[in-house]
């Protein structure tokens, strides 16, 4: 009997060991499945992260392209405006030069008129005025007469080139 109970003890202990190893095997399978699931989940998360990163990079590239286009348009506008400004500035300089020349002519004409209208200018040689020339009563041409001076009959010549604007 003793031997039979010892025999049954060893059988039950081997069954316990077998059931323990089966449990361990089952737990290891469960752990392997968890590891595989975790690895698969990590792979999927890494793939989504790469996709988000690529999308962000694509968005930034599109933004760079758009900003470059905007920058080129602004530069074109600045160049056009600068060219227009320089053209207007050159025209303004020409007009200023013409105004100064006309002012000087007007001052000269006013001086001539004041001289003509002064009491000392009228004497025995009175001046008779015509449209283009001034003749003295005796018929001689006079260099003292401002209407006979050549600069009064010339066109006003001024261009942007004389002021260094191009």
PDB file of C-alpha atoms in Angstrom:
ATOM      1  CA  UNK A   1       0.000   0.000   0.000  1.00  0.00           C
ATOM      2  CA  UNK A   2       2.693   2.222   0.798  1.00  0.00           C
ATOM      3  CA  UNK A   3       4.088   1.701  -2.532  1.00  0.00           C
ATOM      4  CA  UNK A   4       0.808   2.325  -4.207  1.00  0.00           C
ATOM      5  CA  UNK A   5       0.259   5.559  -2.338  1.00  0.00           C
ATOM      6  CA  UNK A   6       3.769   6.640  -3.218  1.00  0.00           C
ATOM      7  CA  UNK A   7       3.122   5.789  -6.760  1.00  0.00           C
ATOM      8  CA  UNK A   8      -0.040   7.811  -6.809  1.00  0.00           C
ATOM      9  CA  UNK A   9       1.800  10.670  -5.153  1.00  0.00           C
ATOM     10  CA  UNK A  10       4.378  10.719  -7.887  1.00  0.00           C
ATOM     11  CA  UNK A  11       1.687  10.581 -10.554  1.00  0.00           C
ATOM     12  CA  UNK A  12      -0.229  13.423  -9.024  1.00  0.00           C
ATOM     13  CA  UNK A  13       2.925  15.472  -8.637  1.00  0.00           C
ATOM     14  CA  UNK A  14       3.816  14.856 -12.290  1.00  0.00           C
ATOM     15  CA  UNK A  15       0.286  15.867 -13.231  1.00  0.00           C
ATOM     16  CA  UNK A  16       0.718  18.985 -11.169  1.00  0.00           C
ATOM     17  CA  UNK A  17       3.978  19.653 -12.909  1.00  0.00           C
ATOM     18  CA  UNK A  18       2.384  19.015 -16.289  1.00  0.00           C
ATOM     19  CA  UNK A  19      -0.535  21.275 -15.489  1.00  0.00           C
ATOM     20  CA  UNK A  20       1.928  23.894 -14.174  1.00  0.00           C
ATOM     21  CA  UNK A  21       3.982  23.710 -17.336  1.00  0.00           C
ATOM     22  CA  UNK A  22       0.785  23.906 -19.399  1.00  0.00           C
ATOM     23  CA  UNK A  23      -0.196  27.015 -17.465  1.00  0.00           C
ATOM     24  CA  UNK A  24       3.239  28.455 -17.981  1.00  0.00           C
ATOM     25  CA  UNK A  25       3.018  27.579 -21.652  1.00  0.00           C
ATOM     26  CA  UNK A  26      -0.406  29.185 -21.848  1.00  0.00           C
ATOM     27  CA  UNK A  27       0.902  32.293 -20.049  1.00  0.00           C
ATOM     28  CA  UNK A  28       3.878  32.447 -22.396  1.00  0.00           C
ATOM     29  CA  UNK A  29       1.573  32.195 -25.399  1.00  0.00           C
ATOM     30  CA  UNK A  30      -0.535  34.983 -23.940  1.00  0.00           C
ATOM     31  CA  UNK A  31       2.592  37.090 -23.356  1.00  0.00           C
ATOM     32  CA  UNK A  32       3.787  36.387 -26.912  1.00  0.00           C
ATOM     33  CA  UNK A  33       0.408  37.454 -28.251  1.00  0.00           C
ATOM     34  CA  UNK A  34       0.537  40.639 -26.177  1.00  0.00           C
ATOM     35  CA  UNK A  35       4.055  41.331 -27.422  1.00  0.00           C
ATOM     36  CA  UNK A  36       2.939  40.766 -31.033  1.00  0.00           C
ATOM     37  CA  UNK A  37      -0.083  43.009 -30.529  1.00  0.00           C
ATOM     38  CA  UNK A  38       2.067  45.673 -28.911  1.00  0.00           C
ATOM     39  CA  UNK A  39       4.618  45.433 -31.753  1.00  0.00           C
ATOM     40  CA  UNK A  40       1.841  45.652 -34.335  1.00  0.00           C
ATOM     41  CA  UNK A  41       0.319  48.604 -32.490  1.00  0.00           C
ATOM     42  CA  UNK A  42       3.714  50.310 -32.295  1.00  0.00           C
ATOM     43  CA  UNK A  43       4.263  49.729 -36.027  1.00  0.00           C
ATOM     44  CA  UNK A  44       0.855  51.199 -36.819  1.00  0.00           C
ATOM     45  CA  UNK A  45       1.525  54.176 -34.538  1.00  0.00           C
ATOM     46  CA  UNK A  46       4.928  54.745 -36.190  1.00  0.00           C
ATOM     47  CA  UNK A  47       3.287  54.529 -39.639  1.00  0.00           C
ATOM     48  CA  UNK A  48       0.657  57.131 -38.640  1.00  0.00           C
ATOM     49  CA  UNK A  49       3.404  59.332 -37.202  1.00  0.00           C
ATOM     50  CA  UNK A  50       5.388  59.111 -40.457  1.00  0.00           C
ATOM     51  CA  UNK A  51       2.243  59.944 -42.430  1.00  0.00           C
ATOM     52  CA  UNK A  52       1.546  62.982 -40.220  1.00  0.00           C
ATOM     53  CA  UNK A  53       5.156  64.051 -40.571  1.00  0.00           C
ATOM     54  CA  UNK A  54       4.996  63.679 -44.371  1.00  0.00           C
ATOM     55  CA  UNK A  55       1.711  65.603 -44.501  1.00  0.00           C
ATOM     56  CA  UNK A  56       3.241  68.392 -42.401  1.00  0.00           C
ATOM     57  CA  UNK A  57       6.282  68.469 -44.707  1.00  0.00           C
ATOM     58  CA  UNK A  58       4.005  68.639 -47.769  1.00  0.00           C
ATOM     59  CA  UNK A  59       2.023  71.481 -46.178  1.00  0.00           C
ATOM     60  CA  UNK A  60       5.225  73.388 -45.410  1.00  0.00           C
ATOM     61  CA  UNK A  61       6.475  72.858 -48.978  1.00  0.00           C
ATOM     62  CA  UNK A  62       3.187  74.181 -50.369  1.00  0.00           C
ATOM     63  CA  UNK A  63       3.402  77.161 -48.015  1.00  0.00           C
ATOM     64  CA  UNK A  64       6.989  77.890 -49.156  1.00  0.00           C
ATOM     65  CA  UNK A  65       5.832  77.766 -52.779  1.00  0.00           C
ATOM     66  CA  UNK A  66       2.923  80.129 -52.095  1.00  0.00           C
ATOM     67  CA  UNK A  67       5.088  82.539 -50.106  1.00  0.00           C
ATOM     68  CA  UNK A  68       7.689  82.536 -52.895  1.00  0.00           C
ATOM     69  CA  UNK A  69       4.977  83.430 -55.415  1.00  0.00           C
ATOM     70  CA  UNK A  70       3.704  86.191 -53.126  1.00  0.00           C
ATOM     71  CA  UNK A  71       7.249  87.459 -52.628  1.00  0.00           C
ATOM     72  CA  UNK A  72       7.852  87.568 -56.393  1.00  0.00           C
ATOM     73  CA  UNK A  73       4.593  89.473 -56.918  1.00  0.00           C
ATOM     74  CA  UNK A  74       5.561  91.976 -54.218  1.00  0.00           C
ATOM     75  CA  UNK A  75       9.035  92.406 -55.738  1.00  0.00           C
ATOM     76  CA  UNK A  76       7.495  92.956 -59.172  1.00  0.00           C
ATOM     77  CA  UNK A  77       5.132  95.522 -57.688  1.00  0.00           C
ATOM     78  CA  UNK A  78       7.999  97.270 -55.881  1.00  0.00           C
ATOM     79  CA  UNK A  79      10.082  97.361 -59.073  1.00  0.00           C
ATOM     80  CA  UNK A  80       7.154  98.742 -61.067  1.00  0.00           C
ATOM     81  CA  UNK A  81       6.420 101.352 -58.408  1.00  0.00           C
ATOM     82  CA  UNK A  82      10.099 102.331 -58.173  1.00  0.00           C
ATOM     83  CA  UNK A  83      10.334 102.687 -61.940  1.00  0.00           C
ATOM     84  CA  UNK A  84       7.125 104.729 -61.982  1.00  0.00           C
ATOM     85  CA  UNK A  85       8.448 106.905 -59.123  1.00  0.00           C
ATOM     86  CA  UNK A  86      11.735 107.543 -60.928  1.00  0.00           C
ATOM     87  CA  UNK A  87       9.869 108.429 -64.124  1.00  0.00           C
ATOM     88  CA  UNK A  88       7.620 110.868 -62.250  1.00  0.00           C
ATOM     89  CA  UNK A  89      10.625 112.302 -60.420  1.00  0.00           C
ATOM     90  CA  UNK A  90      12.430 112.886 -63.730  1.00  0.00           C
ATOM     91  CA  UNK A  91       9.363 114.544 -65.229  1.00  0.00           C
ATOM     92  CA  UNK A  92       9.044 116.652 -62.090  1.00  0.00           C
ATOM     93  CA  UNK A  93      12.681 117.763 -62.434  1.00  0.00           C
ATOM     94  CA  UNK A  94      12.077 118.711 -66.070  1.00  0.00           C
ATOM     95  CA  UNK A  95       8.998 120.694 -65.083  1.00  0.00           C
ATOM     96  CA  UNK A  96      10.927 122.450 -62.302  1.00  0.00           C
ATOM     97  CA  UNK A  97      13.680 123.398 -64.776  1.00  0.00           C
ATOM     98  CA  UNK A  98      11.100 124.653 -67.260  1.00  0.00           C
ATOM     99  CA  UNK A  99       9.347 126.611 -64.519  1.00  0.00           C
ATOM    100  CA  UNK A 100      12.625 128.230 -63.467  1.00  0.00           C
ATOM    101  CA  UNK A 101      13.445 129.119 -67.063  1.00  0.00           C
ATOM    102  CA  UNK A 102       9.973 130.534 -67.638  1.00  0.00           C
ATOM    103  CA  UNK A 103      10.167 132.478 -64.372  1.00  0.00           C
ATOM    104  CA  UNK A 104      13.461 133.986 -65.455  1.00  0.00           C
ATOM    105  CA  UNK A 105      11.984 134.896 -68.838  1.00  0.00           C
ATOM    106  CA  UNK A 106       8.971 136.419 -67.147  1.00  0.00           C
ATOM    107  CA  UNK A 107      11.215 138.436 -64.842  1.00  0.00           C
ATOM    108  CA  UNK A 108      13.234 139.610 -67.851  1.00  0.00           C
ATOM    109  CA  UNK A 109      10.081 140.584 -69.723  1.00  0.00           C
ATOM    110  CA  UNK A 110       8.742 142.408 -66.687  1.00  0.00           C
ATOM    111  CA  UNK A 111      12.021 144.306 -66.381  1.00  0.00           C
ATOM    112  CA  UNK A 112      11.853 145.209 -70.074  1.00  0.00           C
ATOM    113  CA  UNK A 113       8.266 146.367 -69.731  1.00  0.00           C
ATOM    114  CA  UNK A 114       9.069 148.413 -66.669  1.00  0.00           C
ATOM    115  CA  UNK A 115      12.007 149.968 -68.512  1.00  0.00           C
ATOM    116  CA  UNK A 116       9.818 150.705 -71.527  1.00  0.00           C
ATOM    117  CA  UNK A 117       7.077 152.188 -69.398  1.00  0.00           C
ATOM    118  CA  UNK A 118       9.436 154.300 -67.333  1.00  0.00           C
ATOM    119  CA  UNK A 119       9.537 158.031 -68.174  1.00  0.00           C
ATOM    120  CA  UNK A 120      13.247 157.940 -69.064  1.00  0.00           C
ATOM    121  CA  UNK A 121      12.740 155.360 -71.823  1.00  0.00           C
ATOM    122  CA  UNK A 122      10.428 157.554 -73.859  1.00  0.00           C
ATOM    123  CA  UNK A 123      12.388 160.081 -75.806  1.00  0.00           C
ATOM    124  CA  UNK A 124      12.647 161.189 -79.384  1.00  0.00           C
ATOM    125  CA  UNK A 125      13.364 157.585 -80.460  1.00  0.00           C
ATOM    126  CA  UNK A 126      10.047 155.968 -79.594  1.00  0.00           C
ATOM    127  CA  UNK A 127       9.654 152.215 -80.033  1.00  0.00           C
ATOM    128  CA  UNK A 128       6.969 150.711 -82.225  1.00  0.00           C
ATOM    129  CA  UNK A 129       6.051 147.072 -81.385  1.00  0.00           C
ATOM    130  CA  UNK A 130       5.059 144.483 -83.926  1.00  0.00           C
ATOM    131  CA  UNK A 131       4.323 140.767 -83.461  1.00  0.00           C
ATOM    132  CA  UNK A 132       7.821 139.283 -83.923  1.00  0.00           C
ATOM    133  CA  UNK A 133      10.173 142.205 -84.091  1.00  0.00           C
ATOM    134  CA  UNK A 134      10.731 145.532 -82.499  1.00  0.00           C
ATOM    135  CA  UNK A 135      11.809 148.394 -84.715  1.00  0.00           C
ATOM    136  CA  UNK A 136      12.960 151.777 -83.686  1.00  0.00           C
ATOM    137  CA  UNK A 137      11.344 154.704 -85.413  1.00  0.00           C
ATOM    138  CA  UNK A 138      14.484 155.157 -87.453  1.00  0.00           C
ATOM    139  CA  UNK A 139      14.270 151.545 -88.751  1.00  0.00           C
ATOM    140  CA  UNK A 140      17.466 150.230 -87.124  1.00  0.00           C
ATOM    141  CA  UNK A 141      17.466 146.894 -85.323  1.00  0.00           C
ATOM    142  CA  UNK A 142      18.486 147.234 -81.761  1.00  0.00           C
ATOM    143  CA  UNK A 143      20.266 144.674 -79.556  1.00  0.00           C
ATOM    144  CA  UNK A 144      18.889 146.581 -76.614  1.00  0.00           C
ATOM    145  CA  UNK A 145      15.454 145.317 -77.533  1.00  0.00           C
ATOM    146  CA  UNK A 146      14.794 142.039 -75.686  1.00  0.00           C
ATOM    147  CA  UNK A 147      12.346 140.841 -78.337  1.00  0.00           C
ATOM    148  CA  UNK A 148      15.186 140.606 -80.855  1.00  0.00           C
ATOM    149  CA  UNK A 149      17.362 138.437 -78.635  1.00  0.00           C
ATOM    150  CA  UNK A 150      17.509 134.857 -79.957  1.00  0.00           C
ATOM    151  CA  UNK A 151      17.005 133.080 -76.627  1.00  0.00           C
ATOM    152  CA  UNK A 152      13.459 134.437 -76.332  1.00  0.00           C
ATOM    153  CA  UNK A 153      12.339 132.720 -79.519  1.00  0.00           C
ATOM    154  CA  UNK A 154      13.808 129.308 -78.692  1.00  0.00           C
ATOM    155  CA  UNK A 155      11.876 126.360 -77.344  1.00  0.00           C
ATOM    156  CA  UNK A 156      12.469 125.327 -73.769  1.00  0.00           C
ATOM    157  CA  UNK A 157      14.854 122.414 -73.897  1.00  0.00           C
ATOM    158  CA  UNK A 158      15.165 120.242 -70.815  1.00  0.00           C
ATOM    159  CA  UNK A 159      15.244 116.490 -70.525  1.00  0.00           C
ATOM    160  CA  UNK A 160      15.540 114.027 -67.668  1.00  0.00           C
ATOM    161  CA  UNK A 161      19.020 113.082 -68.845  1.00  0.00           C
ATOM    162  CA  UNK A 162      20.530 116.393 -67.776  1.00  0.00           C
ATOM    163  CA  UNK A 163      19.566 115.683 -64.166  1.00  0.00           C
ATOM    164  CA  UNK A 164      20.970 112.175 -64.058  1.00  0.00           C
ATOM    165  CA  UNK A 165      17.594 110.365 -63.830  1.00  0.00           C
ATOM    166  CA  UNK A 166      17.081 107.421 -66.106  1.00  0.00           C
TER     167      UNK A 166
END
